[in-house]
C-alpha cells in the first residue's frame, strides 16, 4: 500500500461477481489475506475507498476491519470509506 515508514500496511481489494455472492467466496478471500499478510511482513491490511453501498462492509466488520476514515462525495455523490485491520 505504501513505501517507507508505512510499508508494513498491505492494501487489498476484492471483487465477487454478483451472481455468486453469499457462497463464502468473499469470506475465503478475506481469511486468506488475514493468514497471508503477516507471512509477507505486513501487520495490517487497509481497504481504500469502500463505498457506503458496498454489501461486503458487514463481512469486513465481522472479520475485524474497522472504519478509520471517510471521503465525502468520492464518486457520484457517494461517500467512500477507509477500513483497516491489524493482522498477525
Coordinates of C-alpha atoms in Angstrom, one line a residue:
X1 CA 0.0 0.0 0.0
X2 CA 2.8 2.4 0.9
X3 CA 6.5 2.7 0.8
X4 CA 8.9 3.8 3.5
X5 CA 7.5 4.2 7.0
X6 CA 4.1 2.7 6.3
X7 CA 5.3 -0.2 4.2
X8 CA 4.0 -2.6 6.9
X9 CA 0.4 -1.9 5.8
X10 CA -0.9 -4.1 3.0
X11 CA -3.7 -2.9 0.7
X12 CA -6.3 -5.3 -0.5
X13 CA -9.3 -5.2 -2.8
X14 CA -11.7 -7.9 -3.8
X15 CA -14.5 -8.4 -6.4
X16 CA -17.0 -11.2 -6.2
X17 CA -19.4 -11.4 -9.1
X18 CA -22.9 -10.7 -8.0
X19 CA -24.3 -14.0 -9.3
X20 CA -22.1 -16.0 -6.9
X21 CA -22.3 -13.8 -3.8
X22 CA -23.3 -15.3 -0.5
X23 CA -21.4 -18.6 -1.2
X24 CA -18.4 -17.9 1.1
X25 CA -16.1 -16.7 -1.7
X26 CA -15.6 -13.3 -0.2
X27 CA -15.0 -14.7 3.3
X28 CA -12.4 -17.2 1.9
X29 CA -10.6 -14.3 0.2
X30 CA -10.5 -12.2 3.3
X31 CA -9.5 -15.1 5.6
X32 CA -6.7 -16.0 3.2
X33 CA -5.4 -12.4 3.3
X34 CA -5.5 -12.3 7.1
X35 CA -3.4 -15.5 7.1
X36 CA -1.1 -14.5 4.3
X37 CA -0.3 -10.8 5.1
X38 CA 1.8 -11.4 8.3
X39 CA 3.8 -14.1 6.4
X40 CA 4.7 -11.5 3.9
X41 CA 5.8 -9.0 6.5
X42 CA 2.6 -6.9 6.9
X43 CA 1.0 -6.2 10.3
X44 CA -2.2 -4.5 9.0
X45 CA -4.5 -4.6 5.9
X46 CA -6.2 -1.5 4.7
X47 CA -9.1 -1.1 2.2
X48 CA -9.1 2.2 0.4
X49 CA -12.4 3.6 -0.9
X50 CA -15.0 1.1 0.1
X51 CA -18.3 2.7 -1.0
X52 CA -21.1 3.0 1.6
X53 CA -23.4 1.0 -0.6
X54 CA -20.9 -2.0 -0.7
X55 CA -22.8 -5.1 0.7
X56 CA -19.5 -6.6 1.9
X57 CA -19.0 -3.9 4.6
X58 CA -20.8 -6.1 7.1
X59 CA -18.5 -9.0 6.4
X60 CA -15.4 -6.8 6.7
X61 CA -16.6 -5.6 10.1
X62 CA -17.4 -9.1 11.2
X63 CA -13.9 -10.2 10.4
X64 CA -12.3 -7.3 12.3
X65 CA -11.9 -4.4 10.0
X66 CA -12.9 -1.0 11.4
X67 CA -13.8 2.2 9.5
X68 CA -10.9 4.6 10.1
X69 CA -11.8 7.3 7.5
X70 CA -14.3 8.8 5.1
X71 CA -14.0 10.5 1.8
X72 CA -17.2 12.6 1.3
X73 CA -18.7 12.6 -2.2
X74 CA -16.0 10.4 -3.5
X75 CA -17.8 9.3 -6.7
X76 CA -21.2 10.4 -7.9
X77 CA -22.1 11.8 -4.5
X78 CA -21.5 8.6 -2.6
X79 CA -19.1 8.6 0.3
X80 CA -16.2 6.2 0.3
X81 CA -14.8 4.7 3.5
X82 CA -11.3 3.5 4.5
X83 CA -11.1 0.4 6.6
X84 CA -8.1 -1.0 8.5
X85 CA -7.4 -4.2 10.4
X86 CA -4.4 -5.5 12.3
X87 CA -3.1 -9.0 11.4
X88 CA -0.6 -11.4 12.9

